[in-house]
Short mmCIF file of C-alpha atoms in Angstrom, two decimals:
data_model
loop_
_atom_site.label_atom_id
_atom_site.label_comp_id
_atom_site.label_asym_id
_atom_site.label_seq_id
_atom_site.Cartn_x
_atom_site.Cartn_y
_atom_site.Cartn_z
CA UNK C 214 -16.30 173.29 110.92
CA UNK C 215 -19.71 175.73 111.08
CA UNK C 216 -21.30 176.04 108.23
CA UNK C 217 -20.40 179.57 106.47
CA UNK C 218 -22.72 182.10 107.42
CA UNK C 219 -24.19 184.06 104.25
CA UNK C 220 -26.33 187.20 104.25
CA UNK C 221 -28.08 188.33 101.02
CA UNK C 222 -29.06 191.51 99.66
CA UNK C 223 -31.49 191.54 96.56
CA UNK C 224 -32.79 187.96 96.57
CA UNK C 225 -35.81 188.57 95.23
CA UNK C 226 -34.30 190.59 92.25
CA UNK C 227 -33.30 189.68 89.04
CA UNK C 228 -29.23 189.34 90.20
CA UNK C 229 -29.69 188.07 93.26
CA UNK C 230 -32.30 185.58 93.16
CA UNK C 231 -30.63 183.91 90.45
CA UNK C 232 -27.50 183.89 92.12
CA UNK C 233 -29.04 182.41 95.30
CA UNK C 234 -30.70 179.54 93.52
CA UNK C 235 -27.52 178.46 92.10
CA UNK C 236 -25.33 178.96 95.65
CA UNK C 237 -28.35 177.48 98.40
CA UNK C 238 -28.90 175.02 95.39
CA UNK C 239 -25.24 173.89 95.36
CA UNK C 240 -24.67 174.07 98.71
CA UNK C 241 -27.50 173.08 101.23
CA UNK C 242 -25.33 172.70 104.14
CA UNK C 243 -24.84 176.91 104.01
CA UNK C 244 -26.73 178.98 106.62
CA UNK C 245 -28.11 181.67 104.29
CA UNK C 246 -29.76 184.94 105.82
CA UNK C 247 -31.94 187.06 103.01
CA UNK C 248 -32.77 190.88 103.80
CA UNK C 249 -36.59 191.01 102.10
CA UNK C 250 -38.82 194.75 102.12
CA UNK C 251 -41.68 192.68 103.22
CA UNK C 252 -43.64 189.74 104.42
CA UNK C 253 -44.86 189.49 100.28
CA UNK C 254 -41.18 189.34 99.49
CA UNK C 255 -40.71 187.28 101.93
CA UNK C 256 -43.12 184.92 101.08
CA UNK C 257 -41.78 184.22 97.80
CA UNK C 258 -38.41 183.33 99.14
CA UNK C 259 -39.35 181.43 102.17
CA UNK C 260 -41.46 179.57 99.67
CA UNK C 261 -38.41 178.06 97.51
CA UNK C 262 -35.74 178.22 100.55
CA UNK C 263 -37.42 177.28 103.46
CA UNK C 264 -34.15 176.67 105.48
CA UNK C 265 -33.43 180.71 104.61
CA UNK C 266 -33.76 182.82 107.48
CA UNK C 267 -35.48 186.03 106.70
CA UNK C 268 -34.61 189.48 107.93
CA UNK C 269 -37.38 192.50 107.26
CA UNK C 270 -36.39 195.76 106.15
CA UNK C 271 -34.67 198.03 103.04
CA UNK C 272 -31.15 199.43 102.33
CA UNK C 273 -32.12 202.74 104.31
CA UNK C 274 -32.09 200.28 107.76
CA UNK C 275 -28.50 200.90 107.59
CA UNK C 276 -28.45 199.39 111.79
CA UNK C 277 -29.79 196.12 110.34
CA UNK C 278 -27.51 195.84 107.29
CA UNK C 279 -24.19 196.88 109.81
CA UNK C 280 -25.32 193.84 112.23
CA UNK C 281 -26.23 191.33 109.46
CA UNK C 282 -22.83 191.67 108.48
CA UNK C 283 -21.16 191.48 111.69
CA UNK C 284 -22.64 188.15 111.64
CA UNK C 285 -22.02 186.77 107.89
CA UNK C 286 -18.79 185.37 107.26
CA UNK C 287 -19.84 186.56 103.39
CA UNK C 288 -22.12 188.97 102.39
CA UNK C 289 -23.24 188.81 98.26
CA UNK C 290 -24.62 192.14 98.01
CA UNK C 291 -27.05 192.31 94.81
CA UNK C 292 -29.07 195.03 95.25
CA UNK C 293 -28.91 198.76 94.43
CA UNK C 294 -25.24 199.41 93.25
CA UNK C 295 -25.68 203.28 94.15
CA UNK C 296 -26.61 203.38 97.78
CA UNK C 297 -23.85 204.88 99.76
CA UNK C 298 -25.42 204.21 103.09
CA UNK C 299 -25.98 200.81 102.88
CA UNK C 300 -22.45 200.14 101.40
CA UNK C 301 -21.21 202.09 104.62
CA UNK C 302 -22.97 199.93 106.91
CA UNK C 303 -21.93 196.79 105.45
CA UNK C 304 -18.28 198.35 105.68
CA UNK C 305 -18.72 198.73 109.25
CA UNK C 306 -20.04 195.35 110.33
CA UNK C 307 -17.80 193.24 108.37
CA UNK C 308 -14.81 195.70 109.62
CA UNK C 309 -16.15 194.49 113.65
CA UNK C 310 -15.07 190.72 113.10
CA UNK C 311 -12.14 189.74 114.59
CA UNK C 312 -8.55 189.11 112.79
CA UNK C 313 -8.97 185.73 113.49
CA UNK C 314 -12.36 185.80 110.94
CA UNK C 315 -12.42 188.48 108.26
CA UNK C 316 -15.30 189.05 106.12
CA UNK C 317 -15.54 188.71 102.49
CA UNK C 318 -17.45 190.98 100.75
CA UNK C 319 -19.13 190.41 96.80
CA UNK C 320 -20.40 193.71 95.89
CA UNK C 321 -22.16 194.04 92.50
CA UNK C 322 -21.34 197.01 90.54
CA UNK C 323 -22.07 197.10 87.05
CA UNK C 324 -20.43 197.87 83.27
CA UNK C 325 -22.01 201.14 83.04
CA UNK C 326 -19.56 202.52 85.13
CA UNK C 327 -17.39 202.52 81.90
CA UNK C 328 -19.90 205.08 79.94
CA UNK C 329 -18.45 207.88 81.40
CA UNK C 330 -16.79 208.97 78.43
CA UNK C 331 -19.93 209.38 76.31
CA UNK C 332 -22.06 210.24 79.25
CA UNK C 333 -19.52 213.52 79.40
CA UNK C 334 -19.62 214.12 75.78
CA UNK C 335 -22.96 213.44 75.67
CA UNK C 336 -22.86 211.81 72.30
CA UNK C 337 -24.52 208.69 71.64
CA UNK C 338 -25.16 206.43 69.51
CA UNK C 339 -21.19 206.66 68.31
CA UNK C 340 -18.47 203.63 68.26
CA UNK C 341 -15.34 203.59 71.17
CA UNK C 342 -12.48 201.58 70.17
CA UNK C 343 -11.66 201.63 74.17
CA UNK C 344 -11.50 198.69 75.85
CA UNK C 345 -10.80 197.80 79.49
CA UNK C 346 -9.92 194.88 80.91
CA UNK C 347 -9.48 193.33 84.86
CA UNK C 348 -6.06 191.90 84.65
CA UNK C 349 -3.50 193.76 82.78
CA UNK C 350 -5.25 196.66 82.62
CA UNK C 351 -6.95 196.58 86.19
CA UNK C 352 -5.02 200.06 86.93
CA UNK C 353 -7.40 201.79 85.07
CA UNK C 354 -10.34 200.56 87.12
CA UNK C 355 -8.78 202.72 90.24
CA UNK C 356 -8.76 206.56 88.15
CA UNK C 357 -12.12 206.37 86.60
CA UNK C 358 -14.11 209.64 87.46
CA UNK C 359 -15.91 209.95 90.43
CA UNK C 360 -18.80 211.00 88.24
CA UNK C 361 -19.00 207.71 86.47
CA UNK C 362 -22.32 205.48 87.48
CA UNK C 363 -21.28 203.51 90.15
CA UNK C 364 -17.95 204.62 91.28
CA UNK C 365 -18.85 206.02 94.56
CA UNK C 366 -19.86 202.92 95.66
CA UNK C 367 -17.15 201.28 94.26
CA UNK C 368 -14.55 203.12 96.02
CA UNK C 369 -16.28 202.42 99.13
CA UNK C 370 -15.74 198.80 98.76
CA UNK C 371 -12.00 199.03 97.46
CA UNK C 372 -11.27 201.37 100.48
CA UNK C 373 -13.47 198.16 103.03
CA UNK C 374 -10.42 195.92 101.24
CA UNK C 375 -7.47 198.29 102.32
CA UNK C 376 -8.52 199.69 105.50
CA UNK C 377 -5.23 197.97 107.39
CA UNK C 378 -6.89 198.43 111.07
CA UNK C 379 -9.70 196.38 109.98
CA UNK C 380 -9.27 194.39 106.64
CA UNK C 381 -11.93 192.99 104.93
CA UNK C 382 -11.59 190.79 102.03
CA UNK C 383 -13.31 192.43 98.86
CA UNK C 384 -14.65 191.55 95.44
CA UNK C 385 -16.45 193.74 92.78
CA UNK C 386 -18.54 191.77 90.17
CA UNK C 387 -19.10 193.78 87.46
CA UNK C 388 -22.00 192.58 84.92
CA UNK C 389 -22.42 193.84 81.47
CA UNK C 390 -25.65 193.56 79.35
CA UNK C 391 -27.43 190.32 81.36
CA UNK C 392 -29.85 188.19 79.38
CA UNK C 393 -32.09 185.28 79.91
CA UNK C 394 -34.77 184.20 82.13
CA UNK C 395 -33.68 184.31 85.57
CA UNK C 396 -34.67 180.81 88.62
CA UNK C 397 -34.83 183.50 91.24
CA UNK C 398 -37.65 183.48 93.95
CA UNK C 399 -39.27 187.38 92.54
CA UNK C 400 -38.24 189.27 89.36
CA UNK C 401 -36.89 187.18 86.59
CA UNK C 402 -36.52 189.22 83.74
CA UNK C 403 -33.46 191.57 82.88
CA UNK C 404 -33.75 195.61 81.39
CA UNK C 405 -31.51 196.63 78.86
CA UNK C 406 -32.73 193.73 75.69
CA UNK C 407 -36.39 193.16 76.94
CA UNK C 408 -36.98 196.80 77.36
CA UNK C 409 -35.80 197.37 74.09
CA UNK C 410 -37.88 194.81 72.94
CA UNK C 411 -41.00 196.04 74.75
CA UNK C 412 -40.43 199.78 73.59
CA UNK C 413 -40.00 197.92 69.49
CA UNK C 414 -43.40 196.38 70.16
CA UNK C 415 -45.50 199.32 71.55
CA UNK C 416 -43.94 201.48 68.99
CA UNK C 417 -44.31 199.32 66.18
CA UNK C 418 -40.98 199.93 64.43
CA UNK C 419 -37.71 199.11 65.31
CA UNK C 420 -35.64 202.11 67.59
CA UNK C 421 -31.91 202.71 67.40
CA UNK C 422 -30.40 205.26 69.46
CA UNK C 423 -28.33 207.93 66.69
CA UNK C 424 -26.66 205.54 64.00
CA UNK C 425 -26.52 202.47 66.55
CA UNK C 426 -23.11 202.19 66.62
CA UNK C 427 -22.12 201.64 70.43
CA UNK C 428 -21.37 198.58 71.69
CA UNK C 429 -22.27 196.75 75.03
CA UNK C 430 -20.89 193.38 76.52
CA UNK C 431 -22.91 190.84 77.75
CA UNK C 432 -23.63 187.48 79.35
CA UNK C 433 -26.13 185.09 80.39
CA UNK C 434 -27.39 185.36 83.93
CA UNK C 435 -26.96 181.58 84.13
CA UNK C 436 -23.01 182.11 83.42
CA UNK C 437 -23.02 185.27 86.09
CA UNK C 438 -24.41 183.28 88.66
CA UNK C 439 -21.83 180.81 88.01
CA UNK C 440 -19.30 183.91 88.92
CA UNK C 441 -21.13 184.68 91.87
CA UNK C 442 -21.23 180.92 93.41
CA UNK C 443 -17.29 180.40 92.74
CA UNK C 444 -16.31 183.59 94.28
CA UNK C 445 -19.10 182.59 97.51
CA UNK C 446 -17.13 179.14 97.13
CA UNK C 447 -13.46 181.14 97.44
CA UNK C 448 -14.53 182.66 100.23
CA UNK C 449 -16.32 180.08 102.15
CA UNK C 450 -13.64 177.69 101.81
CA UNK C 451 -10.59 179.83 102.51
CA UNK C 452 -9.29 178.58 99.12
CA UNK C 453 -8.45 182.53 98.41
CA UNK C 454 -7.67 180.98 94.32
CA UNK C 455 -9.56 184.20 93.93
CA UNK C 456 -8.40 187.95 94.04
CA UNK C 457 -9.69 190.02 97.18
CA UNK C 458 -9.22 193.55 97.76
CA UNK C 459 -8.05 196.54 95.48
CA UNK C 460 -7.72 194.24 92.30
CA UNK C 461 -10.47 192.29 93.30
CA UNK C 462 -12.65 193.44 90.06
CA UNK C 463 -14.17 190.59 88.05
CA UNK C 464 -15.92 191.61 84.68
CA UNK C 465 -18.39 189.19 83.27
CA UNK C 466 -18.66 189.08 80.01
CA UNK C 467 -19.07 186.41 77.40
CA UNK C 468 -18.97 188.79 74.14
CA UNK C 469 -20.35 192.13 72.84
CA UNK C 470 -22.78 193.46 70.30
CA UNK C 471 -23.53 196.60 68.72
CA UNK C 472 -26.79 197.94 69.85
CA UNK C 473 -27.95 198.66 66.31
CA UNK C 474 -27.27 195.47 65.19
CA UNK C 475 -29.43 194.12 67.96
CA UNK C 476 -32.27 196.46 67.40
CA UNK C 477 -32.10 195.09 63.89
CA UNK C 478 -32.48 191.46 65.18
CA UNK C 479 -35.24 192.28 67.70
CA UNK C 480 -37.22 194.15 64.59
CA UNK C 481 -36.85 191.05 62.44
CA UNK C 482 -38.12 188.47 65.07
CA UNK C 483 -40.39 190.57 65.74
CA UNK C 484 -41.85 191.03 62.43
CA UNK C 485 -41.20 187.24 61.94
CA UNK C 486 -43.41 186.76 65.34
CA UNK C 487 -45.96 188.90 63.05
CA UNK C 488 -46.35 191.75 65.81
CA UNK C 489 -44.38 194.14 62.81
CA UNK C 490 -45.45 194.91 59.86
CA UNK C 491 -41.61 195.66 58.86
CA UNK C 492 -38.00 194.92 60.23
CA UNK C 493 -37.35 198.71 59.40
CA UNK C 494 -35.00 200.40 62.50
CA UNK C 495 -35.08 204.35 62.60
CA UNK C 496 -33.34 206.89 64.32
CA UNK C 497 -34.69 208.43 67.42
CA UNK C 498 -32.49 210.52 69.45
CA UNK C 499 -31.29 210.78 73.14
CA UNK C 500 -34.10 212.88 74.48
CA UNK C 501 -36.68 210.53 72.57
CA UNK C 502 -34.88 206.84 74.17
CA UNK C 503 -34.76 208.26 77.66
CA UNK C 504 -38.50 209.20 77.34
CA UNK C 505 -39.17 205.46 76.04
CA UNK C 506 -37.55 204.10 79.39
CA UNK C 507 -35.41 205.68 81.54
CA UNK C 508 -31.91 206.52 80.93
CA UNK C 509 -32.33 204.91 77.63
CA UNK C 510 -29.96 206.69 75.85
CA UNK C 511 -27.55 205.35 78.08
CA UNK C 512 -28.59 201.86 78.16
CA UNK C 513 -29.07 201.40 74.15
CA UNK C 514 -26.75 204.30 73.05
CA UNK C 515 -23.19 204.31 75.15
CA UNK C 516 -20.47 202.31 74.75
CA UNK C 517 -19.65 199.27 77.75
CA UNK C 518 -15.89 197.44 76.11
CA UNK C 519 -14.74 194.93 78.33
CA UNK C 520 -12.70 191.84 78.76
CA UNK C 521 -13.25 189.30 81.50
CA UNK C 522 -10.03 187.57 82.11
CA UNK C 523 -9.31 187.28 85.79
CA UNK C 524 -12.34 185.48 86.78
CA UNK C 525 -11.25 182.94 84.07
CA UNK C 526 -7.72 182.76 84.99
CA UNK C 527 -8.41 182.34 88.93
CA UNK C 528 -11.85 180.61 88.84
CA UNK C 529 -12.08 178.46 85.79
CA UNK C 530 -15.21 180.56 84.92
CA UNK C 531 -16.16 179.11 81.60
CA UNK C 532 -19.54 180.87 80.43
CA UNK C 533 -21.76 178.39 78.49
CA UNK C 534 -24.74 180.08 77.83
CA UNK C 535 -27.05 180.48 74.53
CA UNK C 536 -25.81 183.48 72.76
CA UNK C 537 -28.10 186.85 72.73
CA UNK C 538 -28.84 186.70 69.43
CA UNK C 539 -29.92 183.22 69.83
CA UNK C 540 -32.32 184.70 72.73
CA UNK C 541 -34.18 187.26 70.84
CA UNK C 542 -36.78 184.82 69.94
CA UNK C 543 -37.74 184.25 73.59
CA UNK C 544 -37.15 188.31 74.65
CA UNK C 545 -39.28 189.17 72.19
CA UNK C 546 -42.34 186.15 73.11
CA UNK C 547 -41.74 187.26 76.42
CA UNK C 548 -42.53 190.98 76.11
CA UNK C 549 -45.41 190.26 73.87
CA UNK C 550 -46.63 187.84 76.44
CA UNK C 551 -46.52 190.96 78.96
CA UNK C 552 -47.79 193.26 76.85
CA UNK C 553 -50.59 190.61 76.16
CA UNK C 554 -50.10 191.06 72.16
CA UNK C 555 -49.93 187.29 71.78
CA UNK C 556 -53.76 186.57 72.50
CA UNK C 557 -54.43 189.13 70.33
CA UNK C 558 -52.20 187.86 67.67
CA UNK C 559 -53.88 184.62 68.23
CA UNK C 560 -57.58 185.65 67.94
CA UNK C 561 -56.55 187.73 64.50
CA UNK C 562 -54.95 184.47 63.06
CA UNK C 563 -57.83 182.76 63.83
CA UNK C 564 -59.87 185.15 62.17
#
């Protein structure tokens, strides 16, 4: 049998370079194609997968994407989760195979899709006892407002897995709060936690958004990459354990947190790290978190409730990752590293 044919979209980001260490890493007999903005990009790739085959260009190339996936027999998209056009294209060329050889398609949406609610009300900051799930309560999923982040591109993907004239099989990953350091070729570092933690250190306090009472699920990128390889593994091996199409939504979460809780335990390490002069956490409200980074009130101050049960049922997905508390320590290093606080911290130690 050939050897599956996979095309790549954000392999050089955070997502998607992880993902494609762990699949080319498990499986060196795959032919793996990589769409990279330039030869830079490209370089970094190339330079840890040198059996990848490169293809130059963006999501706006929409004739590249649509022939890419004619080709694929899977296509992990990773990049942006909000660009119609490219979504469309990849729609089209995995809807020209033949019935003999349909496509799979792993698009990767993203848990704030489910802060519609509060982005509507626009309170944040405030506790949701709602919680929504991908098995028994995978209904829901399908009458979320098309105003929710994400959703149009979404429904482009569920509509790929019921076209009947030219099926495709689908499946939407959907990743909450991702933490870690990432094995991926270009970026390795995650938003939501590190920003947080950069914004802490440059302001010199700790920040909640409004009383800090929203919570957020969350998982290691090691254990999401896991996700991603078993569904690649589904597909590539016809084993079809998996869900594809309409109900083909896999959340990936390995437990939540309350984002002032968190802000509380970035404060404290880094006081501890001695970059604080006090743990203390204030207030600061919407207008003053999206101005920190944007769409911060979103990202710090909105609630994201899920449960991750059909990729556990079907897959065996077992995530085994260090906790995000436990990772604080090295979030908080990290950004002082970048921030280059830590040589400064050094030389004032020293006296």
């Amino acid at each position: 049998m050939a050897a599956p044919k996979l095309f790549v979209t954000g392999a050089t980001g955070y997502i998607g370079g992880d993902a494609l260490y762990v699949i080319a890493n498990a499986h060196p007999e795959f032919d793996i194609t990589c769409l990279v903005r330039n030869s830079d990009k490209g370089g970094q790739v190339a330079s840890q997968y040198p059996k990848v085959r490169l293809v130059y260009g963006d999501l706006d190339n929409t004739g590249l994407l649509e022939e890419e996936a004619a080709k694929a027999d899977i296509v992990l998209h990773c990049a942006n989760a909000d660009h119609e056009a490219a979504a469309k294209a990849i729609a089209k060329g995995l809807a020209a195979h033949p019935s003999d050889r349909q496509g799979c398609w792993i698009h990767t949406s993203g848990t704030g899709i489910l802060c519609f609610a509060d982005l509507q009300s626009k309170i944040f900051g405030e506790a949701s006892e709602k919680i929504y799930d991908d098995w028994d309560g995978i209904g829901e999923m399908f009458s979320i407002p098309d105003s929710a982040p994400h959703r149009a591109v979404d429904k482009i993907v569920q509509a790929a897995g019921m076209d009947p004239s030219a099926p495709v099989n689908t499946a939407i990953v959907c990743p909450p709060t991702i933490y870690g350091k990432g094995r991926g070729a270009g970026n390795q570092r995650s938003q939501q936690v590190y920003e947080l933690a950069r914004c802490i250190l440059e302001e010199k306090r700790g920040i909640q958004v409004g009383a800090g009472k929203t919570y957020w699920t969350n998982v290691h990128i090691f254990d999401l990459s896991d996700c991603y390889l078993r569904l690649v593994e589904d597909a590539a091996m016809r084993a079809r354990k998996a869900t594809w199409g309409r109900e083909g939504y896999y959340f990936t979460e390995n437990g939540e947190h309350v984002w002032g809780h968190i802000s509380k335990v970035v404060a404290t390490e880094a006081q501890k790290q001695g970059f604080l002069e006090s743990d203390e956490v204030i207030t600061v409200p919407d207008e003053e978190a999206n101005r920190l980074t944007p769409y911060g009130a979103l990202l710090w101050g909105a609630n994201s409730r899920c449960k991750a049960i059909r990729a556990r049922k079907l897959l065996g997905w077992s995530p085994q990752g260090r906790s995000l508390e436990d990772e604080i320590p090295d979030v908080v290093a990290s950004e002082a590293r970048k921030l280059g606080l830590v040589e400064g911290h050094a030389a004032k130690v020293a006296g």
